Short mmCIF file of C-alpha atoms and ligand atoms in Angstrom, two decimals:
data_model
loop_
_atom_site.label_atom_id
_atom_site.label_comp_id
_atom_site.label_asym_id
_atom_site.label_seq_id
_atom_site.Cartn_x
_atom_site.Cartn_y
_atom_site.Cartn_z
CA UNK P 1 -2.41 -22.68 -14.73
CA UNK P 2 -0.08 -20.72 -12.56
CA UNK P 3 3.12 -18.74 -12.78
CA UNK P 4 5.16 -19.81 -9.77
CA UNK P 5 8.38 -18.10 -8.74
CA UNK P 6 11.31 -19.82 -7.02
CA UNK P 7 10.21 -18.22 -3.74
CA UNK P 8 6.89 -20.08 -3.92
CA UNK P 9 4.92 -16.92 -4.72
CA UNK P 10 2.41 -17.72 -7.42
CA UNK P 11 -0.18 -16.20 -9.72
CA UNK P 12 -2.92 -18.68 -10.55
CA UNK P 13 -4.81 -17.42 -13.61
CA UNK P 14 -6.73 -20.58 -14.44
CA UNK P 15 -10.11 -18.89 -13.96
CA UNK P 16 -9.12 -15.89 -16.05
CA UNK P 17 -7.53 -17.55 -19.06
CA UNK P 18 -8.83 -20.14 -21.53
CA UNK P 19 -12.10 -20.99 -23.27
CA UNK P 20 -14.80 -18.43 -22.41
CA UNK P 21 -12.23 -16.20 -20.68
CA UNK P 22 -9.22 -14.27 -21.94
CA UNK P 23 -7.81 -16.50 -24.68
CA UNK P 24 -4.37 -17.20 -26.11
CA UNK P 25 -5.57 -15.50 -29.31
CA UNK P 26 -6.41 -12.36 -27.31
CA UNK P 27 -2.90 -12.30 -25.87
CA UNK P 28 -1.48 -12.88 -29.33
CA UNK P 29 -3.45 -9.93 -30.71
CA UNK P 30 -1.81 -7.69 -28.07
CA UNK P 31 1.66 -9.01 -28.81
CA UNK P 32 2.97 -5.76 -30.27
CA UNK P 33 1.43 -3.58 -27.56
CA UNK P 34 2.88 -5.88 -24.90
CA UNK P 35 6.34 -5.76 -26.48
CA UNK P 36 6.12 -1.96 -26.57
CA UNK P 37 5.01 -1.77 -22.94
CA UNK P 38 7.80 -4.13 -21.91
CA UNK P 39 10.35 -2.02 -23.79
CA UNK P 40 9.00 1.12 -22.06
CA UNK P 41 9.51 -0.58 -18.67
CA UNK P 42 13.12 -1.30 -19.59
CA UNK P 43 13.68 2.34 -20.49
CA UNK P 44 12.00 3.38 -17.22
CA UNK P 45 14.31 1.10 -15.24
CA UNK P 46 17.42 2.30 -17.06
CA UNK P 47 16.72 6.02 -17.27
CA UNK P 48 13.54 6.88 -15.35
CA UNK P 49 11.93 8.08 -18.57
CA UNK P 50 8.19 7.45 -19.11
CA UNK P 51 6.69 8.88 -22.27
CA UNK P 52 4.46 11.92 -21.66
CA UNK P 53 4.80 11.82 -17.88
CA UNK P 54 4.62 15.29 -16.39
CA UNK P 55 4.81 16.37 -12.77
CA UNK P 56 2.05 18.30 -10.97
CA UNK P 57 3.70 21.51 -12.19
CA UNK P 58 3.58 20.35 -15.80
CA UNK P 59 7.32 19.68 -16.12
CA UNK P 60 8.78 16.39 -17.42
CA UNK P 61 9.59 14.17 -14.43
CA UNK P 62 11.54 10.95 -14.03
CA UNK P 63 9.94 7.82 -12.53
CA UNK P 64 12.17 6.00 -10.07
CA UNK P 65 10.02 3.54 -8.13
CA UNK P 66 11.68 0.59 -9.91
CA UNK P 67 15.05 1.65 -8.45
CA UNK P 68 13.79 1.52 -4.87
CA UNK P 69 14.35 -2.20 -4.23
CA UNK P 70 18.07 -1.75 -4.98
CA UNK P 71 20.27 -0.56 -2.13
CA UNK P 72 23.18 1.12 -3.91
CA UNK P 73 25.49 4.10 -3.47
CA UNK P 74 24.34 5.38 -6.84
CA UNK P 75 20.69 5.35 -5.78
CA UNK P 76 21.74 7.30 -2.69
CA UNK P 77 22.61 10.25 -4.95
CA UNK P 78 18.91 10.39 -5.91
CA UNK P 79 17.75 10.08 -2.28
CA UNK P 80 16.67 6.52 -3.05
CA UNK P 81 17.77 3.57 -0.89
CA UNK P 82 21.49 3.34 -0.25
CA UNK P 83 23.65 1.49 2.30
CA UNK P 84 23.87 4.77 4.26
CA UNK P 85 20.11 5.42 4.25
CA UNK P 86 19.35 1.87 5.41
CA UNK P 87 21.97 2.19 8.16
CA UNK P 88 20.31 5.41 9.27
CA UNK P 89 16.93 3.69 9.43
CA UNK P 90 18.42 1.00 11.69
CA UNK P 91 19.91 3.71 13.88
CA UNK P 92 16.45 5.32 14.01
CA UNK P 93 14.98 2.06 15.35
CA UNK P 94 17.60 1.99 18.10
CA UNK P 95 17.11 5.67 18.87
CA UNK P 96 13.43 5.18 19.62
CA UNK P 97 13.70 1.76 21.26
CA UNK P 98 13.02 2.14 25.01
CA UNK P 99 12.97 5.88 24.49
CA UNK P 100 9.67 6.78 22.79
CA UNK P 101 6.34 5.68 24.25
CA UNK P 102 4.11 6.42 21.27
CA UNK P 103 4.52 7.41 17.65
CA UNK P 104 1.75 9.19 15.80
CA UNK P 105 2.23 8.75 12.06
CA UNK P 106 0.45 11.53 10.17
CA UNK P 107 -0.22 11.28 6.46
CA UNK P 108 -2.82 10.60 3.81
CA UNK P 109 -2.97 8.72 0.50
CA UNK P 110 0.48 7.48 -0.41
CA UNK P 111 1.84 8.91 2.83
CA UNK P 112 -0.50 6.64 4.82
CA UNK P 113 -1.82 3.58 3.00
CA UNK P 114 1.44 1.65 2.58
CA UNK P 115 2.43 2.38 6.18
CA UNK P 116 -0.89 1.02 7.38
CA UNK P 117 -0.25 -2.21 5.46
CA UNK P 118 3.12 -2.64 7.17
CA UNK P 119 1.64 -1.92 10.57
CA UNK P 120 -1.40 -4.18 10.19
CA UNK P 121 0.53 -7.10 8.75
CA UNK P 122 3.42 -7.02 11.22
CA UNK P 123 1.84 -5.62 14.38
CA UNK P 124 -1.78 -6.71 14.12
CA UNK P 125 -4.70 -5.34 16.08
CA UNK P 126 -3.30 -5.54 19.60
CA UNK P 127 0.25 -4.11 19.32
CA UNK P 128 -0.72 -1.01 21.27
CA UNK P 129 -2.08 -3.10 24.15
CA UNK P 130 1.14 -5.09 24.53
CA UNK P 131 3.74 -4.32 27.18
CA UNK P 132 6.94 -2.54 26.09
CA UNK P 133 8.76 -5.87 26.61
CA UNK P 134 6.38 -7.63 24.22
CA UNK P 135 7.02 -4.85 21.69
CA UNK P 136 10.78 -5.23 22.26
CA UNK P 137 10.94 -1.65 23.56
CA UNK P 138 9.36 -0.21 20.42
CA UNK P 139 6.59 2.39 20.71
CA UNK P 140 2.85 2.18 20.39
CA UNK P 141 1.77 3.44 16.96
CA UNK P 142 -1.25 5.54 16.01
CA UNK P 143 -2.26 6.89 12.61
CA UNK P 144 -3.72 10.31 11.99
CA UNK P 145 -3.99 12.79 9.13
CA UNK P 146 -5.86 10.37 6.88
CA UNK P 147 -9.03 12.32 7.54
CA UNK P 148 -10.08 15.70 8.91
CA UNK P 149 -12.24 14.09 11.57
CA UNK P 150 -12.49 16.07 14.82
CA UNK P 151 -13.84 13.15 16.82
CA UNK P 152 -11.03 10.71 16.06
CA UNK P 153 -8.29 13.35 16.37
CA UNK P 154 -9.75 14.38 19.73
CA UNK P 155 -9.80 10.74 20.76
CA UNK P 156 -6.12 10.32 19.92
CA UNK P 157 -5.20 13.41 21.94
CA UNK P 158 -7.24 12.29 24.94
CA UNK P 159 -5.83 8.79 24.73
CA UNK P 160 -2.24 10.09 24.68
CA UNK P 161 -3.00 12.36 27.63
CA UNK P 162 -4.52 9.49 29.59
CA UNK P 163 -1.47 7.30 28.97
CA UNK P 164 0.79 10.16 30.02
CA UNK P 165 -1.16 10.64 33.26
CA UNK P 166 -0.96 6.93 33.93
CA UNK P 167 2.81 6.87 33.37
CA UNK P 168 3.22 9.83 35.71
CA UNK P 169 1.08 8.17 38.40
CA UNK P 170 3.36 5.14 38.30
CA UNK P 171 6.47 7.28 38.63
CA UNK P 172 7.53 6.68 35.05
CA UNK P 173 8.34 10.29 34.19
CA UNK P 174 7.30 12.10 31.05
CA UNK P 175 5.38 10.29 28.33
CA UNK P 176 7.37 10.65 25.12
CA UNK P 177 5.44 11.12 21.90
CA UNK P 178 7.01 11.29 18.45
CA UNK P 179 4.90 12.93 15.74
CA UNK P 180 6.02 11.70 12.33
CA UNK P 181 4.55 14.09 9.82
CA UNK P 182 4.64 12.62 6.32
CA UNK P 183 3.83 14.65 3.24
CA UNK P 184 5.70 14.68 -0.03
CA UNK P 185 4.28 18.06 -1.00
CA UNK P 186 4.65 19.17 2.59
CA UNK P 187 1.41 21.11 2.74
CA UNK P 188 -1.50 18.67 2.45
CA UNK P 189 -4.31 20.15 4.52
CA UNK P 190 -5.63 16.87 5.91
CA UNK P 191 -2.20 15.97 7.27
CA UNK P 192 -1.10 19.42 8.35
CA UNK P 193 -4.34 20.33 10.15
CA UNK P 194 -4.16 17.16 12.26
CA UNK P 195 -0.45 17.74 12.85
CA UNK P 196 -1.05 21.26 14.14
CA UNK P 197 -4.03 20.27 16.28
CA UNK P 198 -2.20 17.35 17.90
CA UNK P 199 1.12 19.19 18.34
CA UNK P 200 -0.58 22.20 19.87
CA UNK P 201 -2.64 20.07 22.27
CA UNK P 202 0.29 17.90 23.39
CA UNK P 203 2.64 20.85 23.94
CA UNK P 204 0.23 22.13 26.57
CA UNK P 205 0.48 18.94 28.63
CA UNK P 206 3.19 18.95 31.33
CA UNK P 207 3.42 15.18 31.44
CA UNK P 208 4.13 14.86 27.71
CA UNK P 209 7.37 15.46 25.83
CA UNK P 210 6.88 15.83 22.08
CA UNK P 211 9.43 15.29 19.34
CA UNK P 212 8.69 15.80 15.63
CA UNK P 213 10.09 14.07 12.57
CA UNK P 214 9.35 15.23 9.02
CA UNK P 215 9.13 12.91 6.03
CA UNK P 216 8.96 15.11 2.95
CA UNK P 217 10.62 16.19 -0.29
CA UNK P 218 14.28 16.72 0.70
CA UNK P 219 14.93 19.54 -1.81
CA UNK P 220 16.78 22.29 0.07
CA UNK P 221 16.63 24.88 -2.74
CA UNK P 222 12.86 24.79 -3.05
CA UNK P 223 11.75 23.66 0.39
CA UNK P 224 8.24 22.31 1.04
CA UNK P 225 6.39 24.01 3.89
CA UNK P 226 7.03 20.98 6.06
CA UNK P 227 10.73 20.93 5.16
CA UNK P 228 11.03 24.60 6.01
CA UNK P 229 9.36 24.09 9.39
CA UNK P 230 11.55 21.05 10.06
CA UNK P 231 14.74 22.94 9.20
CA UNK P 232 13.68 25.93 11.31
CA UNK P 233 13.02 23.68 14.29
CA UNK P 234 15.94 21.30 13.80
CA UNK P 235 13.73 18.20 13.40
CA UNK P 236 15.04 14.93 12.03
CA UNK P 237 14.00 14.43 8.39
CA UNK P 238 13.47 11.49 6.07
CA UNK P 239 13.08 11.82 2.31
CA UNK P 240 10.28 11.35 -0.18
CA UNK P 241 12.51 11.43 -3.25
CA UNK P 242 11.87 13.12 -6.57
CA UNK P 243 10.44 10.68 -9.07
CA UNK P 244 8.60 8.60 -6.48
CA UNK P 245 4.86 9.32 -6.47
CA UNK P 246 2.83 8.90 -3.28
CA UNK P 247 1.39 5.50 -4.16
CA UNK P 248 4.87 4.04 -4.73
CA UNK P 249 6.43 5.39 -1.54
CA UNK P 250 6.10 2.27 0.60
CA UNK P 251 9.52 1.25 -0.75
CA UNK P 252 11.20 4.57 0.14
CA UNK P 253 11.61 6.30 3.51
CA UNK P 254 7.85 6.85 3.88
CA UNK P 255 7.26 3.11 4.27
CA UNK P 256 10.74 2.32 5.54
CA UNK P 257 10.66 4.82 8.41
CA UNK P 258 7.43 3.17 9.55
CA UNK P 259 9.13 -0.20 9.09
CA UNK P 260 11.94 1.08 11.32
CA UNK P 261 9.46 2.17 14.02
CA UNK P 262 7.94 -1.32 14.23
CA UNK P 263 11.24 -3.17 13.86
CA UNK P 264 10.46 -4.85 10.53
CA UNK P 265 13.20 -6.50 8.49
CA UNK P 266 13.69 -3.72 5.93
CA UNK P 267 16.28 -5.57 3.86
CA UNK P 268 14.01 -8.62 3.49
CA UNK P 269 11.12 -6.39 2.39
CA UNK P 270 13.32 -4.80 -0.29
CA UNK P 271 14.77 -8.18 -1.25
CA UNK P 272 11.26 -9.49 -1.99
CA UNK P 273 10.59 -6.41 -4.12
CA UNK P 274 13.96 -6.80 -5.85
CA UNK P 275 13.42 -10.46 -6.72
CA UNK P 276 9.98 -9.58 -8.06
CA UNK P 277 11.53 -6.80 -10.13
CA UNK P 278 13.96 -9.31 -11.62
CA UNK P 279 11.11 -11.70 -12.46
CA UNK P 280 9.30 -8.79 -14.10
CA UNK P 281 12.26 -8.21 -16.41
CA UNK P 282 11.58 -11.53 -18.16
CA UNK P 283 10.80 -11.03 -21.87
CA UNK P 284 8.50 -14.05 -21.86
CA UNK P 285 5.02 -12.95 -20.78
CA UNK P 286 4.30 -16.38 -19.24
CA UNK P 287 7.27 -15.93 -16.92
CA UNK P 288 6.77 -12.22 -16.19
CA UNK P 289 4.17 -11.78 -13.40
CA UNK P 290 3.55 -8.05 -13.94
CA UNK P 291 3.26 -8.26 -17.73
CA UNK P 292 0.96 -11.30 -17.49
CA UNK P 293 -1.23 -9.81 -14.76
CA UNK P 294 -1.54 -6.50 -16.64
CA UNK P 295 -2.27 -8.19 -19.98
CA UNK P 296 -4.99 -10.45 -18.58
CA UNK P 297 -6.65 -7.62 -16.63
CA UNK P 298 -6.52 -5.12 -19.52
CA UNK P 299 -7.94 -7.65 -22.00
CA UNK P 300 -10.63 -8.71 -19.50
CA UNK P 301 -11.52 -4.99 -19.25
CA UNK P 302 -11.30 -3.86 -22.85
CA UNK P 303 -12.63 -6.97 -24.60
CA UNK P 304 -14.91 -8.55 -22.00
CA UNK P 305 -16.13 -5.49 -20.07
CA UNK P 306 -14.61 -6.53 -16.73
CA UNK P 307 -13.91 -2.97 -15.63
CA UNK P 308 -13.97 -3.63 -11.86
CA UNK P 309 -11.27 -5.40 -9.90
CA UNK P 310 -12.30 -6.75 -6.52
CA UNK P 311 -9.11 -7.12 -4.51
CA UNK P 312 -9.99 -9.82 -2.00
CA UNK P 313 -7.29 -11.09 0.33
CA UNK P 314 -8.25 -13.86 2.72
CA UNK P 315 -7.16 -12.70 6.16
CA UNK P 316 -8.13 -9.69 8.26
CA UNK P 317 -4.74 -8.04 8.50
CA UNK P 318 -4.37 -8.10 4.71
CA UNK P 319 -7.40 -5.88 4.23
CA UNK P 320 -5.23 -2.77 4.27
CA UNK P 321 -3.21 -4.26 1.39
CA UNK P 322 -6.42 -4.13 -0.58
CA UNK P 323 -6.98 -0.52 0.53
CA UNK P 324 -3.45 0.37 -0.57
CA UNK P 325 -4.12 -1.23 -3.95
CA UNK P 326 -7.28 0.85 -4.39
CA UNK P 327 -5.22 4.04 -4.47
CA UNK P 328 -2.58 2.45 -6.68
CA UNK P 329 -5.04 1.33 -9.35
CA UNK P 330 -7.49 4.23 -9.12
CA UNK P 331 -4.98 7.08 -9.17
CA UNK P 332 -2.68 5.44 -11.69
CA UNK P 333 -5.17 4.47 -14.35
CA UNK P 334 -8.31 6.55 -13.88
CA UNK P 335 -7.45 9.17 -16.50
CA UNK P 336 -9.53 11.43 -18.73
CA UNK P 337 -6.85 11.94 -21.37
CA UNK P 338 -4.35 9.61 -23.01
CA UNK P 339 -0.70 10.38 -23.61
CA UNK P 340 -1.57 12.23 -26.83
CA UNK P 341 -4.13 14.41 -25.04
CA UNK P 342 -7.15 12.62 -26.55
CA UNK P 343 -10.15 12.22 -24.25
CA UNK P 344 -10.45 8.55 -23.28
CA UNK P 345 -11.93 8.46 -19.72
CA UNK P 346 -9.95 5.33 -18.97
CA UNK P 347 -9.28 2.94 -16.12
CA UNK P 348 -10.66 0.04 -14.16
CA UNK P 349 -12.42 0.60 -10.84
CA UNK P 350 -10.99 -1.11 -7.76
CA UNK P 351 -13.07 -2.48 -4.89
CA UNK P 352 -11.98 -3.58 -1.41
CA UNK P 353 -13.16 -6.94 -0.15
CA UNK P 354 -11.82 -9.36 2.42
CA UNK P 355 -12.50 -13.08 2.77
CA UNK P 356 -14.34 -14.63 4.38
CA UNK P 357 -16.09 -11.49 5.72
CA UNK P 358 -17.31 -10.18 2.37
CA UNK P 359 -18.53 -13.57 1.19
CA UNK P 360 -21.42 -12.75 3.48
CA UNK P 361 -22.05 -9.36 1.87
CA UNK P 362 -20.48 -8.74 -1.57
CA UNK P 363 -20.30 -12.26 -2.98
CA UNK P 364 -23.93 -12.27 -4.11
CA UNK P 365 -23.04 -9.42 -6.48
CA UNK P 366 -19.77 -11.07 -7.59
CA UNK P 367 -21.58 -14.35 -8.29
CA UNK P 368 -24.75 -13.14 -9.98
CA UNK P 369 -24.51 -9.39 -10.56
CA UNK P 370 -23.30 -7.44 -13.57
CA UNK P 371 -20.60 -9.22 -15.55
CA UNK P 372 -18.12 -6.44 -14.97
CA UNK P 373 -15.68 -7.83 -12.39
CA UNK P 374 -12.47 -9.73 -11.94
CA UNK P 375 -12.19 -11.04 -8.40
CA UNK P 376 -8.51 -11.09 -7.46
CA UNK P 377 -7.90 -13.29 -4.46
CA UNK P 378 -4.83 -13.28 -2.24
CA UNK P 379 -4.21 -16.48 -0.35
CA UNK P 380 -1.73 -17.29 2.40
CA UNK P 381 -0.33 -20.80 2.05
CA UNK P 382 0.91 -21.28 5.58
CA UNK P 383 -0.27 -19.30 8.59
CA UNK P 384 2.06 -18.80 11.55
CA UNK P 385 0.44 -20.09 14.76
CA UNK P 386 -2.48 -21.72 12.96
CA UNK P 387 -5.28 -22.93 15.25
CA UNK P 388 -7.05 -26.27 15.17
CA UNK P 389 -10.85 -26.15 15.47
CA UNK P 390 -11.58 -28.32 18.52
CA UNK P 391 -14.41 -30.80 19.00
CA UNK P 392 -16.27 -28.82 21.68
CA UNK P 393 -19.78 -30.09 20.91
CA UNK P 394 -19.33 -33.74 19.79
CA UNK P 395 -23.08 -34.33 19.67
CA UNK P 396 -23.66 -31.51 17.18
CA UNK P 397 -22.79 -33.18 13.89
CA UNK P 398 -22.38 -30.00 11.83
CA UNK P 399 -19.82 -28.65 14.31
CA UNK P 400 -18.14 -32.00 15.04
CA UNK P 401 -17.59 -32.40 11.27
CA UNK P 402 -15.29 -29.39 11.08
CA UNK P 403 -13.26 -30.26 14.17
CA UNK P 404 -9.65 -31.24 13.70
CA UNK P 405 -9.32 -28.88 10.73
CA UNK P 406 -7.04 -25.86 11.10
CA UNK P 407 -8.55 -22.39 10.73
CA UNK P 408 -6.01 -21.68 7.98
CA UNK P 409 -7.16 -24.73 6.02
CA UNK P 410 -10.82 -23.84 6.56
CA UNK P 411 -10.11 -20.33 5.31
CA UNK P 412 -8.54 -21.74 2.15
CA UNK P 413 -11.45 -24.13 1.59
CA UNK P 414 -13.77 -21.12 1.80
CA UNK P 415 -11.67 -19.20 -0.74
CA UNK P 416 -11.39 -22.17 -3.08
CA UNK P 417 -15.14 -22.74 -2.89
CA UNK P 418 -15.75 -19.10 -3.71
CA UNK P 419 -13.36 -19.34 -6.69
CA UNK P 420 -15.04 -22.55 -7.93
CA UNK P 421 -18.51 -21.06 -7.58
CA UNK P 422 -17.47 -17.94 -9.50
CA UNK P 423 -15.85 -20.08 -12.19
CA UNK P 424 -19.01 -22.19 -12.56
CA UNK P 425 -20.90 -19.02 -13.48
CA UNK P 426 -18.34 -17.57 -15.93
CA UNK P 427 -17.07 -15.09 -13.36
CA UNK P 428 -13.44 -14.15 -13.94
CA UNK P 429 -11.14 -14.60 -10.97
CA UNK P 430 -7.47 -15.18 -10.18
CA UNK P 431 -5.31 -15.78 -7.14
CA UNK P 432 -1.96 -14.59 -5.82
CA UNK P 433 -0.47 -17.00 -3.29
CA UNK P 434 1.90 -15.85 -0.55
CA UNK P 435 3.74 -18.90 0.83
CA UNK P 436 3.54 -17.14 4.21
CA UNK P 437 3.08 -13.64 5.57
CA UNK P 438 6.52 -12.16 6.01
CA UNK P 439 8.54 -9.17 4.87
CA UNK P 440 9.90 -10.91 1.79
CA UNK P 441 6.56 -12.01 0.37
CA UNK P 442 4.91 -8.71 1.23
CA UNK P 443 7.68 -6.94 -0.70
CA UNK P 444 7.06 -9.32 -3.62
CA UNK P 445 3.32 -8.72 -3.89
CA UNK P 446 3.39 -4.96 -3.31
CA UNK P 447 6.08 -4.53 -5.93
CA UNK P 448 4.27 -6.81 -8.38
CA UNK P 449 1.12 -4.71 -8.08
CA UNK P 450 3.08 -1.47 -8.53
CA UNK P 451 4.83 -2.82 -11.63
CA UNK P 452 1.55 -4.19 -13.01
CA UNK P 453 -0.10 -0.76 -12.99
CA UNK P 454 2.98 0.63 -14.74
CA UNK P 455 2.44 -1.94 -17.52
CA UNK P 456 -1.27 -1.17 -17.59
CA UNK P 457 -0.53 2.52 -18.02
CA UNK P 458 1.50 1.69 -21.12
CA UNK P 459 -1.10 -0.73 -22.48
CA UNK P 460 -3.88 1.83 -22.00
CA UNK P 461 -1.63 4.65 -23.21
CA UNK P 462 -2.22 6.80 -20.12
CA UNK P 463 0.23 8.39 -17.70
CA UNK P 464 0.12 6.03 -14.72
CA UNK P 465 2.29 8.34 -12.62
CA UNK P 466 0.31 11.58 -12.41
CA UNK P 467 -2.97 12.41 -10.65
CA UNK P 468 -4.34 15.63 -12.20
CA UNK P 469 -7.87 14.68 -11.11
CA UNK P 470 -7.12 15.11 -7.42
CA UNK P 471 -6.09 18.72 -8.02
CA UNK P 472 -9.60 19.65 -9.21
CA UNK P 473 -11.28 19.60 -5.81
CA UNK P 474 -8.20 21.13 -4.16
CA UNK P 475 -8.57 24.21 -6.41
CA UNK P 476 -12.12 24.59 -5.12
CA UNK P 477 -11.42 23.71 -1.49
CA UNK P 478 -8.58 26.24 -0.93
CA UNK P 479 -10.68 29.37 -1.64
CA UNK P 480 -13.65 27.88 0.25
CA UNK P 481 -11.48 27.50 3.36
CA UNK P 482 -10.27 31.10 2.96
CA UNK P 483 -13.90 32.23 2.73
CA UNK P 484 -14.74 30.28 5.87
CA UNK P 485 -11.84 31.83 7.71
CA UNK P 486 -12.86 35.35 6.60
CA UNK P 487 -16.43 34.72 7.77
CA UNK P 488 -15.32 33.38 11.15
CA UNK P 489 -13.23 36.56 11.69
CA UNK P 490 -16.02 38.88 10.58
O1 LIG S 501 -0.47 9.36 -4.81
C1 LIG S 501 -0.41 10.54 -4.49
O2 LIG S 501 0.47 11.29 -4.94
C2 LIG S 501 -1.40 11.15 -3.51
O3 LIG S 501 -2.43 10.32 -3.15
C3 LIG S 501 -0.66 11.59 -2.26
O4 LIG S 501 -0.01 10.50 -1.70
C4 LIG S 501 -1.57 12.24 -1.23
O5 LIG S 501 -2.34 13.25 -1.81
C5 LIG S 501 -0.74 12.83 -0.09
O6 LIG S 501 0.15 13.76 -0.61
P1 LIG S 501 1.36 14.31 0.23
O7 LIG S 501 2.26 13.18 0.55
O8 LIG S 501 1.99 15.32 -0.65
O9 LIG S 501 0.78 14.92 1.48
#
């Protein structure tokens, strides 16, 4: 059983639905709740209203992520995607092409994870080792700010300095570094500490020219710290709009400015998201990928105790998609209180896995451990530049037997075998299929997952768009840092 869209994207739920799994009767029992959730999604699309959603400051806040796939003048008024903003992103690509040697993208959480997906999927592991010609004049890209780790930050600085020295030695002039500091709130310590350390270090190097770009809340009346610094220094700015929470920002200028740096097809990415949004407007649950995915997962959780979702793409560069999803699911649904303020301690727990790697580590637990998981596979139908396994050792039967098979096909046989084995032991699993890895299908799946958690929030009656829990440690950490500073000055 699968829901397949015109694009070829599909959701195979055969091992999650039927006898001994989530049943048609279970779905029927949730009929009213599903209709209510679907109606709430329509209101969200039309007006941005989500019942009981409050911002960090406790004020009612609109939710606009579902508007992001649409490039319209009207959306431009809300700092969402408009023809002018997309044009500006294209101009940004051309501005840095053949002009910037390296970009350091600084951010954490929603200001990092989606960008890392785009980079991994479209650039792969060796982008930074390619020549400028191979990168079509686009810069090397490094990520920082996603931890307060002195060793790695020091490594980045030293690496940039070494490249600058090398450029100078070869008569190439100054090494141009662009620091793209991304923070919706504009003051996140992890991001800002790295930003200050790197900026300060690079400014002291004669062979390096540094330029800064800020990606933050664009509000000019109540400027974020980062916005204020950017305005004071005349830096170029991109927007993290009101109503778009960190984990949904891959579709706004957080993700799209990264897309511009690596020369991705931005319109295709948004088109995939847009077509998925249209599919998710279908009133029929069996034709609506987000409603169906959310319903099956919530029932598997509430009725059958499957409170863990193992997100397991098959393919190395898709691992960061799983890491992005961890934040999306964990921050959206892990809530202590429901929309009426009743204590519920709700939410499924996400886990990162990647096939085939984790078949040799986690699969034992998935196959025989606690019956608390849904394993959600992601499969790629057709790999670009697939490789055939050659017959290098014809006398070794075990190896000769796999020769002539492509690595992509072998990968899929491994995934299918894992799914069959899990099924044979009553282990719930499902599979999303991407016909191929490209901007369009990436837009489809990322949007589907975002819309699914929005449905889940409604089904579980929790606010999927706030994250009060992450403020708790921040309230403790701020004063502790002050104390540390006072002690170090004593
Ligand atoms: O989803 C969220 O809102 C958070 O995880 C944020 O993305 C993260 O804390 C970074 O915040 P900011 O972009 O304000 O620096």
